[in-house]
Structure formats: C-alpha cells, structure tokens
XYZ file of C-alpha atoms in Angstrom:
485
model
C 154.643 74.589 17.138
C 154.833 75.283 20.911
C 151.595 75.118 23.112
C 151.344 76.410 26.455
C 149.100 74.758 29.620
C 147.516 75.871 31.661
C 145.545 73.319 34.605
C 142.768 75.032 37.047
C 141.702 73.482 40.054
C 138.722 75.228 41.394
C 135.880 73.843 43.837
C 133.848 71.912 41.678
C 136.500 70.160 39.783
C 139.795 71.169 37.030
C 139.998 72.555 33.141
C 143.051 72.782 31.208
C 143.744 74.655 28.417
C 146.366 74.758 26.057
C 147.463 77.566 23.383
C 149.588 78.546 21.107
C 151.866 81.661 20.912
C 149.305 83.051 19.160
C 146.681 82.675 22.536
C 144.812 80.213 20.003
C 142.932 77.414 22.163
C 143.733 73.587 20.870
C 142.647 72.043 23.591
C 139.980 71.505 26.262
C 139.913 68.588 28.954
C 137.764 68.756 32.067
C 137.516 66.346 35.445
C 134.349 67.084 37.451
C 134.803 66.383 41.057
C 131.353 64.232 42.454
C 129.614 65.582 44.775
C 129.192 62.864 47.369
C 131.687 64.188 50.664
C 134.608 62.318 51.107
C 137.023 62.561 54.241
C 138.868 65.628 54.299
C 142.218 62.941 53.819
C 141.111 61.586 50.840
C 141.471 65.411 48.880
C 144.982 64.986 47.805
C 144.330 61.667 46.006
C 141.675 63.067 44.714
C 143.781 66.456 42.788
C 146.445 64.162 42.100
C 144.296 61.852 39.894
C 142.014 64.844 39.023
C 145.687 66.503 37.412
C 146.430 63.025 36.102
C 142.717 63.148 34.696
C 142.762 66.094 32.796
C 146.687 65.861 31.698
C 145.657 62.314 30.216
C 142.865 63.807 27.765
C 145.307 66.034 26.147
C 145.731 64.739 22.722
C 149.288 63.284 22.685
C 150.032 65.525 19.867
C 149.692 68.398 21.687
C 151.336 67.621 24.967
C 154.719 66.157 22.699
C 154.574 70.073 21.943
C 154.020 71.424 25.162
C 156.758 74.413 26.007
C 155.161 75.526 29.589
C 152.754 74.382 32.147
C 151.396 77.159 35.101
C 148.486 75.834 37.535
C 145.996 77.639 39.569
C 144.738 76.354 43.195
C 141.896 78.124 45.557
C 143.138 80.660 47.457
C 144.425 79.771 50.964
C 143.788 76.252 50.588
C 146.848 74.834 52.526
C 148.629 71.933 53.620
C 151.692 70.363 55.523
C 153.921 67.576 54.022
C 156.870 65.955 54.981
C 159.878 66.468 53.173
C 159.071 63.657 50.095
C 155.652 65.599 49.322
C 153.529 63.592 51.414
C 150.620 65.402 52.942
C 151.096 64.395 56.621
C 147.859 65.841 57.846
C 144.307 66.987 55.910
C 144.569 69.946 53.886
C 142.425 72.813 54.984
C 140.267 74.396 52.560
C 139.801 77.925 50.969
C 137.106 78.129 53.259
C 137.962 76.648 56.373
C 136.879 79.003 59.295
C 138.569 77.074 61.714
C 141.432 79.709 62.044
C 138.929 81.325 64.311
C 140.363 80.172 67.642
C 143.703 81.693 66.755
C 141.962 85.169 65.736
C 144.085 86.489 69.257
C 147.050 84.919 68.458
C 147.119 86.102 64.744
C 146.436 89.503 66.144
C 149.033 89.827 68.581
C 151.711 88.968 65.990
C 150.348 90.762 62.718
C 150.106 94.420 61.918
C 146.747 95.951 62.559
C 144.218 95.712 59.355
C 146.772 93.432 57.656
C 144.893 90.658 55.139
C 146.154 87.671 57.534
C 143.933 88.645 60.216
C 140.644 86.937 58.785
C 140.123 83.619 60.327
C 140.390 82.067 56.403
C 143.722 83.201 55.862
C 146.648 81.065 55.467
C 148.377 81.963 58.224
C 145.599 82.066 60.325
C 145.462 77.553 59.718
C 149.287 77.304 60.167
C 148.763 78.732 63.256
C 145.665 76.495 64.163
C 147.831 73.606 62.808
C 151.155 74.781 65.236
C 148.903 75.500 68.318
C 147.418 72.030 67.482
C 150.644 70.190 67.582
C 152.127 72.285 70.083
C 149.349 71.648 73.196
C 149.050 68.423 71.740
C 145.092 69.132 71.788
C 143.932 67.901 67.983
C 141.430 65.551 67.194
C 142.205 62.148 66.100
C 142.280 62.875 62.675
C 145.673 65.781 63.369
C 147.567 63.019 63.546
C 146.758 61.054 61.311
C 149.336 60.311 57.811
C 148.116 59.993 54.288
C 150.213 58.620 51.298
C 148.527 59.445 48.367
C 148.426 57.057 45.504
C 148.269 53.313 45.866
C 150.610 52.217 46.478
C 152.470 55.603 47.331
C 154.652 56.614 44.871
C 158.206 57.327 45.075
C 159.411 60.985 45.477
C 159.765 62.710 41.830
C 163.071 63.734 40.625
C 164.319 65.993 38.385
C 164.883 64.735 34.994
C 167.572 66.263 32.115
C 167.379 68.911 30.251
C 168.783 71.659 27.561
C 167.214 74.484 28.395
C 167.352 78.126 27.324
C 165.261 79.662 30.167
C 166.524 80.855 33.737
C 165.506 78.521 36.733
C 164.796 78.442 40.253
C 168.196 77.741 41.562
C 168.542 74.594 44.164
C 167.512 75.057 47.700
C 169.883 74.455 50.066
C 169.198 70.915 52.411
C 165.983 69.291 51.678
C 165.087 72.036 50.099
C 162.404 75.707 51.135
C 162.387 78.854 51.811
C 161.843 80.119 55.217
C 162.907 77.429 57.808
C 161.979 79.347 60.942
C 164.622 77.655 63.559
C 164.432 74.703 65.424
C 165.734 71.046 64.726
C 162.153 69.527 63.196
C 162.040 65.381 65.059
C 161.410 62.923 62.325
C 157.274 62.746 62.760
C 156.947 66.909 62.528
C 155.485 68.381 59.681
C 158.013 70.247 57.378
C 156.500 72.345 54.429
C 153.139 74.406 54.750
C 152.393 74.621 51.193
C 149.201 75.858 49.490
C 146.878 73.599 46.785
C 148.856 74.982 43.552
C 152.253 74.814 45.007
C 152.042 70.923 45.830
C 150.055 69.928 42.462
C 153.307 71.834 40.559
C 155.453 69.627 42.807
C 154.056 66.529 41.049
C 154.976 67.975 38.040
C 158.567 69.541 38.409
C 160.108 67.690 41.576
C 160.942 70.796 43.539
C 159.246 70.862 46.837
C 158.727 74.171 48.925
C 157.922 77.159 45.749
C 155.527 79.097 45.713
C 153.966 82.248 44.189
C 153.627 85.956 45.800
C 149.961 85.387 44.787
C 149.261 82.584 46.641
C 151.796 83.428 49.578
C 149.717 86.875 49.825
C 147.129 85.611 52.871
C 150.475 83.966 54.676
C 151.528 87.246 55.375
C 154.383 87.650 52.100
C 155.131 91.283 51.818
C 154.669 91.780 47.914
C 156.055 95.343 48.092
C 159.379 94.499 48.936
C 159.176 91.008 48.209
C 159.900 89.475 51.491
C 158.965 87.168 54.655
C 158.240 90.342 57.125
C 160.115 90.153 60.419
C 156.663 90.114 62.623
C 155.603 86.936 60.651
C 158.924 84.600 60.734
C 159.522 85.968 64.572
C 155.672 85.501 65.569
C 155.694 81.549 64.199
C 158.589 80.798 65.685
C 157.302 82.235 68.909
C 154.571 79.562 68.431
C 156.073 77.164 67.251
C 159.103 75.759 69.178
C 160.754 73.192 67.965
C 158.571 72.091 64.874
C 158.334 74.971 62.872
C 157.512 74.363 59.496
C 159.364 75.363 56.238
C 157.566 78.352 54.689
C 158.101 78.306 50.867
C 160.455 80.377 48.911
C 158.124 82.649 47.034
C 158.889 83.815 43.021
C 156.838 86.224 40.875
C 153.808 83.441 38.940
C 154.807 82.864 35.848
C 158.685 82.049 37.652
C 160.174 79.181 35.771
C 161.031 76.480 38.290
C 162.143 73.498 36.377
C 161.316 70.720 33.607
C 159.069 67.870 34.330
C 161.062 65.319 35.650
C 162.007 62.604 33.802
C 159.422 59.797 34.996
C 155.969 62.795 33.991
C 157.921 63.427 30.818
C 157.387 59.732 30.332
C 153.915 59.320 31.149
C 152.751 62.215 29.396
C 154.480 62.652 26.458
C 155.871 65.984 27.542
C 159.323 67.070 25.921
C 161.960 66.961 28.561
C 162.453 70.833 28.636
C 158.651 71.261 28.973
C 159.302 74.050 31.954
C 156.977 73.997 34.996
C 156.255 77.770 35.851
C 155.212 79.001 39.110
C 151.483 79.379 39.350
C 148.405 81.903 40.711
C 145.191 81.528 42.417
C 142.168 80.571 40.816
C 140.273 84.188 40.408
C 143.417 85.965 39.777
C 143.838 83.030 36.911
C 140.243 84.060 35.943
C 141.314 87.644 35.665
C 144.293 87.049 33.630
C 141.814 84.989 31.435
C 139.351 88.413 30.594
C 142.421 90.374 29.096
C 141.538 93.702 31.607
C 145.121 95.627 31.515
C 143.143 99.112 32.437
C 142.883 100.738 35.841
C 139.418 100.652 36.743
C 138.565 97.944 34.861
C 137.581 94.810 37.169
C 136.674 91.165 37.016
C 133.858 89.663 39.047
C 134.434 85.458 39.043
C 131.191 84.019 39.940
C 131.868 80.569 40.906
C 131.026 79.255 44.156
C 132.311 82.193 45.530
C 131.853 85.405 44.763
C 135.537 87.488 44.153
C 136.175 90.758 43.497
C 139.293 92.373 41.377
C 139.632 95.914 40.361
C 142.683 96.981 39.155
C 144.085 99.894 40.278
C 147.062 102.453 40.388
C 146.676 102.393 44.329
C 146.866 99.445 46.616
C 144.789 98.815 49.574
C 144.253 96.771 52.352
C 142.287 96.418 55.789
C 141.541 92.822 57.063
C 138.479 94.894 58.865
C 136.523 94.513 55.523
C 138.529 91.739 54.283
C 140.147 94.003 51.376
C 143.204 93.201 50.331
C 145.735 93.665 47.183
C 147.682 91.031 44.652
C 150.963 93.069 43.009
C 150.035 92.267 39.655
C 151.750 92.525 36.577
C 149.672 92.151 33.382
C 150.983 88.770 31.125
C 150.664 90.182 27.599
C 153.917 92.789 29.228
C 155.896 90.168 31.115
C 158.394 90.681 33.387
C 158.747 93.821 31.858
C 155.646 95.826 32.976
C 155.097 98.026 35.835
C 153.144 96.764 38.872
C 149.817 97.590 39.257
C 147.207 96.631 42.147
C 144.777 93.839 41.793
C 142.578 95.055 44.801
C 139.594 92.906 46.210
C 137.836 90.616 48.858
C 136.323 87.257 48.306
C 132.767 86.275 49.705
C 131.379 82.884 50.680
C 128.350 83.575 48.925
C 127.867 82.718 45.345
C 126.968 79.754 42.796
C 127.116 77.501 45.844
C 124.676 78.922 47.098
C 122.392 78.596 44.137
C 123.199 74.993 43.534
C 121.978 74.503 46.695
C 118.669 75.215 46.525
C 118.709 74.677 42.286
C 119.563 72.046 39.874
C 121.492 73.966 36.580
C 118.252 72.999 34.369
C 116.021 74.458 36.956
C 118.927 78.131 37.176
C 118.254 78.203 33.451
C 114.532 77.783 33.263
C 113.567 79.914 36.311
C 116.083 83.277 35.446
C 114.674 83.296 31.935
C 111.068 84.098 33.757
C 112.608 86.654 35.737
C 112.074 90.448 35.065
C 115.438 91.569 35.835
C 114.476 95.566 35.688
C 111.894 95.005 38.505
C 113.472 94.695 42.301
C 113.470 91.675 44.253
C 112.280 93.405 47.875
C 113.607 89.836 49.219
C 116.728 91.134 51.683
C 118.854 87.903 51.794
C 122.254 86.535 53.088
C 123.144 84.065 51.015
C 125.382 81.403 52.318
C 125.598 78.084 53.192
C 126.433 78.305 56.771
C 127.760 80.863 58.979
C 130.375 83.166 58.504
C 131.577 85.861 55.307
C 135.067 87.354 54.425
C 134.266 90.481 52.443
C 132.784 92.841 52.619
C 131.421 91.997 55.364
C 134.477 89.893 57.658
C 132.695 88.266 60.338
C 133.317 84.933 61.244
C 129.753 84.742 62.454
C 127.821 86.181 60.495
C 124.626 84.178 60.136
C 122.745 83.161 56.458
C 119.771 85.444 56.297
C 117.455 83.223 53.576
C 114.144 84.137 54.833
C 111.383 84.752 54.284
C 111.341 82.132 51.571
C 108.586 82.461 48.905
C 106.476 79.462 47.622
C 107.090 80.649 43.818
C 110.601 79.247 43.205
C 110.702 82.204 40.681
C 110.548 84.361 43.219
C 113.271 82.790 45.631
C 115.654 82.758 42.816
C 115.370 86.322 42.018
C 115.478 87.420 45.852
C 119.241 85.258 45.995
C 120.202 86.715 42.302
C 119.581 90.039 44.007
C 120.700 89.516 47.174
C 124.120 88.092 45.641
C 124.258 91.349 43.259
C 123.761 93.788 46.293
C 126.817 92.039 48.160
C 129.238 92.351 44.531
C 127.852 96.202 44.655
C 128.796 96.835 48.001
C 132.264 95.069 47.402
C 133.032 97.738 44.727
C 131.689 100.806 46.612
C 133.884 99.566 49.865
C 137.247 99.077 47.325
C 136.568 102.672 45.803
C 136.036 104.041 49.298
C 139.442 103.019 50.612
C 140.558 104.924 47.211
C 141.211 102.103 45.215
C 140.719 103.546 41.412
C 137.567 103.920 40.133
C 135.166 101.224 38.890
C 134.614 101.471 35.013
C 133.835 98.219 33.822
C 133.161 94.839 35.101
C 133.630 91.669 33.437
C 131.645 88.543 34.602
C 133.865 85.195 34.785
C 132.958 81.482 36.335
C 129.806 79.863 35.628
C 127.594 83.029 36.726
C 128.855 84.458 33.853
C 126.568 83.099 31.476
C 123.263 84.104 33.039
C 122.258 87.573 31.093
C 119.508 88.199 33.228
C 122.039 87.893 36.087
C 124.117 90.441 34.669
C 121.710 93.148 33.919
C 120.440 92.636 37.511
C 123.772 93.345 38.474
C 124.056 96.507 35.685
C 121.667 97.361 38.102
C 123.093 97.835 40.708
C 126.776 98.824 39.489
C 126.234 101.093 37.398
C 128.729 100.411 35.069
C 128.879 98.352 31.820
C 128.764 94.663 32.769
C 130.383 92.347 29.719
C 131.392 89.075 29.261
C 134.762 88.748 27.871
C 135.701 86.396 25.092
C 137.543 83.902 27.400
C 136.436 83.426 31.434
C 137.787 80.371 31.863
C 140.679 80.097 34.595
C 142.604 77.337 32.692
C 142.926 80.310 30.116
C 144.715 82.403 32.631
C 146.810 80.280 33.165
C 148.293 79.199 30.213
C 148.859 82.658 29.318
C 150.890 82.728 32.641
C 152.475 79.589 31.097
C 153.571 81.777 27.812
C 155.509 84.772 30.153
C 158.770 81.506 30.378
C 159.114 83.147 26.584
C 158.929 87.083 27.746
C-alpha cells in the first residue's frame, strides 16, 4: 500500500499526516514548539529537529511505504543561505514588520496596489536584508553565521532511484532560479528561500525550489508564471554585487526529487519516496476542508486569523492587504482549471487569546458565554502594533480597552472583536468583486469553539461548518497524492 505525507509547520509547532490513496488517515505525530523565546538564530535548529521530531514518530511501517512527502511553512517566513543550505543570517518571520523602512523602496520598484507592498511581504525583508548588507548598517546579529545541527552536517545529496514520475530537471551551477547578476564574493548570501522551501531541502537535496504559493508575496507573477521584469530589474538595482539567487518556482504539488540516499536511511523511506513541492500553511488548511466551490471559503483560526474565498475572479490591492493564490483544486490535479484563492491575513487571532487565556480557562469561560447577545466591547486585538488585512497599517495600534473585571466578559468582547475583523475581511474581498461568500468553514484550533462560530454566524451571515478534516498536515498530504495525477 502507498501512503502519502504530509508535514505542517505552523507557529506553535508541526503535525504530519499520512494517507492512503484512499485519503484514509494512518498516522498522526505532533512536535509542540515551547514557549520560552529563543534567539531568532536558534529557529532553524529548531524546524530541523522539529521535522526530524515528527518524521521519527511515524511508525516504521508506514514510512517503508511512503510514495510522497509535500510540506507547508508560514507564509513569508524567509531566509538566506549559502550555497550548502546553511542559513547565513536569522530567518525573518511571517510576521516580521521590519520591512517597514523599505516601504519607499518597495514602492518605487513595484506596481501600484501589488501584494508586495505590505511591510510583511517577502520581498519587502529581502530588501531590508540587501539594503542591510549593502550600507553595511545591520546590527551585530546581520552578520552573524549559523550552522545548524551539531556538529553541522554535511550538504545532502541526491540518492538513486527508479522512478516513474517527471522531475525537476538540474539547475544549472550551484543550482536556482533567478540569479539577478553580479559575481556573489565568498561571505555573500546566495539563496533567499522561504520556511517550506529549505525544510524540503533537507529532505530531497535540491537547494533553490520553490512553490508559486509561497513565491506569491516575493512578487512571482502566477498568471503567466514568471519573475516580472520590475522585480528582477528593481533588486538588482539594490543590490549590486550580492544579489541573491531567487528560487525557481513550480506549481505545489511539483515533484522535485527522491529523498536522498542518507534520509532514505534514517527514515526508512523507499528510495523513490518523491519529495513534492509544497504550499503555505492556510492554503494547506484549505486544501485540508475539501471546498472545490466558488464562494465557498475557509477561515484558519490559528494565531492568525486568514481569509480564503474561492473565486472565479482574482483580486488584489496591497491597500487592504488583499491578495490572490492561482489555485488548482488537488482531488483534479494538474488537470483542473485555475481558480482564485482570494484573501488577506490578520495578526489578530488565537495569539491573541492565549495571551490573556490558558486553553482550560478558553474552554470554561466561552461555554458561559451567550453567543446571541452582543459584546458592546469595540476591541483591536493584537499583540503589538501593526495589522495586514483588512486593515494594512503598519501602525496600527492594539485597541484592548476598556478591559472588564469579569473575565467572561473580556473573552466575549475579543471573540467579538476577532469575528467583526473575519466579517469585514469577507465584505472587503466581495467588494473588490471577488465571488460571493456562501459558506465558511472554520480550520486551526478556533475551529473547535461552537460558541465561537455562531458568534461569527453572526456576523457573516452565512452557514459556518466545520469540515471533517482542518488540520494543515491533511492538506498537505493530499498535495503529496497529485505526484500520482
């Protein structure tokens, strides 16, 4: 029997999920990340064991059967590495507003309303990153070079194989997609990757690959399937003579290559267990629900809160941090027609509400909540200042006051708060003529909380349902399954 994997890293740690042809689950393994902060360096020891982690608690049985693998990462969570795979600088994260201080470069070289220009984007931090090496003006820790693993581990290779599916053919050199000029000197960065790109890498060898859903928020054009002129011109316009090597960018679900040799080892895996090209983590979440219907959308409430309606019509505009994945559904393959996933991510969310509440305490206080009676509590929710959709202000303050004695209370004000913000998401989408909203399904931890959901029926006024799978690890093994379409 073949199984198909599927690994999701998301911000509070990584599931996989495997399945069989039949989309039958057979297994479940988890790694929780703690929640003590580490240096910003130490993250990509930390995935790389996490992956390791999870991988490991596979039953043996199951992995020696393993036809596909496809892995999910947090949107625009990037990073540079030298051309072994070795991060040679701290990633940035999903949420990183640091892009800020290019917001006038990014603007001058991007199309107006385009999705880059939001100081989260991906571009927007290889930009901070280039006009940090280029006027020499980082902080200490710019510099600085981290070798995962200890000791650090020798670059992967590619291992044999008798395969039946098409590959990623061989990059030419070290290997990449968009090399944007310039002779690199031996200490300059080489690849800007994102989180799923480099975790495949440890899987299948191949460094620089990349998917057209993670590559959106670097400025990919995924209508004609290109780098755009403006982008590869503006960063070498930047950059002089240590431009970076953007990654060649596939459709997810792209087979790249086996395992190599030395994870086919470790793991178990057969050596023409194919590593596929991957997603993000709410598009992974959407894949998971089973939605193949325009109108139809999928709300992920994680510690973020992200938006997907799918729709006949694409939008974007960067002004309300809208933008749209080309999105083919799995159970068609490579065969369907593209559709639209169209949507915005907040920073509000389940973060939020861990913040201020323990998960016993979530449970306890939302079953003593009403949730057909209004919260008049007008919150913000977030953690600390800024928001991406729908409202895309870099400095946009949290609004958490007036906060009530009765914890009851608080928790309904931020449960309605959070609802309001999801409502106005979907009006904003429809208004830019996205199709209309007809559904909703609920994914991520939020998910489970009914009284949640019916405050949100609320206020969307369309059925809200939970679908039989939510989990993103789910998604993604069902990308896994498209190496057979």
């Amino acid at each position: 029997m073949d199984f198909y994997l599927g690994i999701d890293f998301g911000t509070t740690g990584v599931r996989s999920t495997a399945i069989d042809s039949s989309r039958n689950i057979h297994s479940e393994s988890k790694y929780d990340f703690t929640h003590h902060e580490e240096p910003a360096s130490e993250l990509p020891s930390r995935w790389e064991n996490a992956l390791w982690a999870v991988i490991e608690q596979i039953p043996l049985a199951i992995r020696r059967q393993i036809r596909a693998i496809a892995l999910d990462g947090t949107s625009s969570t990037v990073m540079l590495c030298d051309t072994k795979g070795i991060p040679v600088d701290e990633p940035i994260l999903y949420n990183d507003g640091r892009g800020v201080a290019v917001l006038d470069r990014l603007r001058a070289i991007a199309p107006a309303h385009h999705t880059v220009l939001n100081a989260t984007s991906s571009l927007a931090k290889l930009l901070w990153w280039l006009e940090c090496k280029e006027k020499d003006t980082a902080p200490r820790e710019c510099v600085q070079t981290f070798k995962p693993g200890d000791p650090p581990q020798p670059p992967l290779t590619r291992g044999g194989n008798s395969l039946k599916v098409p590959l990623i053919p061989p990059l030419g050199g070290a290997g990449g997609g968009g090399d944007l000029g310039g002779s690199p000197v031996q200490t300059a960065p080489r690849f800007f990757l994102h989180q799923a790109d480099w975790l495949a890498f440890l899987l299948h060898g191949r460094l620089g690959i990349s998917d057209y859903h993670n590559a959106l928020k670097l400025g990919y054009d995924v209508a004609n399937l290109c780098y755009p002129n403006w982008l590869t011109e503006g960063i070498a316009g930047v950059s002089g003579s240590i431009a970076p090597i953007l990654p060649q960018v596939v459709a997810p679900g792209t087979p790249i290559g086996p395992v190599t040799a030395e994870i086919g080892d470790r793991f178990g895996f057969p050596r023409d267990c194919i590593v596929c090209a991957g997603t993000t983590d709410s598009i992974a979440a959407f894949l998971a629900s089973g939605v193949n219907s325009p109108g139809e959308a999928v709300t992920s409430l994680g510690s973020t809160l992200a938006l997907k309606l799918l729709s006949y019509t694409r939008v974007d505009d960067a002004t309300y941090g809208i933008y749209s994945h080309r999105f083919t559904s799995p159970s068609q393959g490579r065969a369907g027609g593209v559709l639209w996933l169209v949507g915005g991510a907040s920073n509000t969310g389940g973060a939020v509400l861990r913040h201020f509440f323990t998960d016993s305490e979530l449970d306890n206080y939302s079953q003593q909540i009403d949730p057909h009676r209004p919260s008049f509590l007008d919150y913000y929710p977030l953690l600390k200042k800024g928001d991406r959709f729908p409202n895309n202000d870099p400095n946009l303050l949290p609004r958490l006051e007036p906060r009530p004695a009765d914890a009851v209370e608080f928790l309904h004000g931020l449960l309605e708060s959070i609802a309001r913000i999801e409502s106005r998401g979907y009006e904003l989408l429809q208004q830019f003529g996205a199709t209309p909203l007809t559904k909703v399904y609920s994914a991520g931890g939020g998910a489970k909380n009914q009284v949640w959901s019916e405050i949100r029926k609320r206020y969307l006024k369309v059925p809200v349902v939970t679908p039989v799978h939510t989990d993103a690890a789910y998604g993604s093994a069902l990308l896994a399954m498209t190496v057979d379409c």
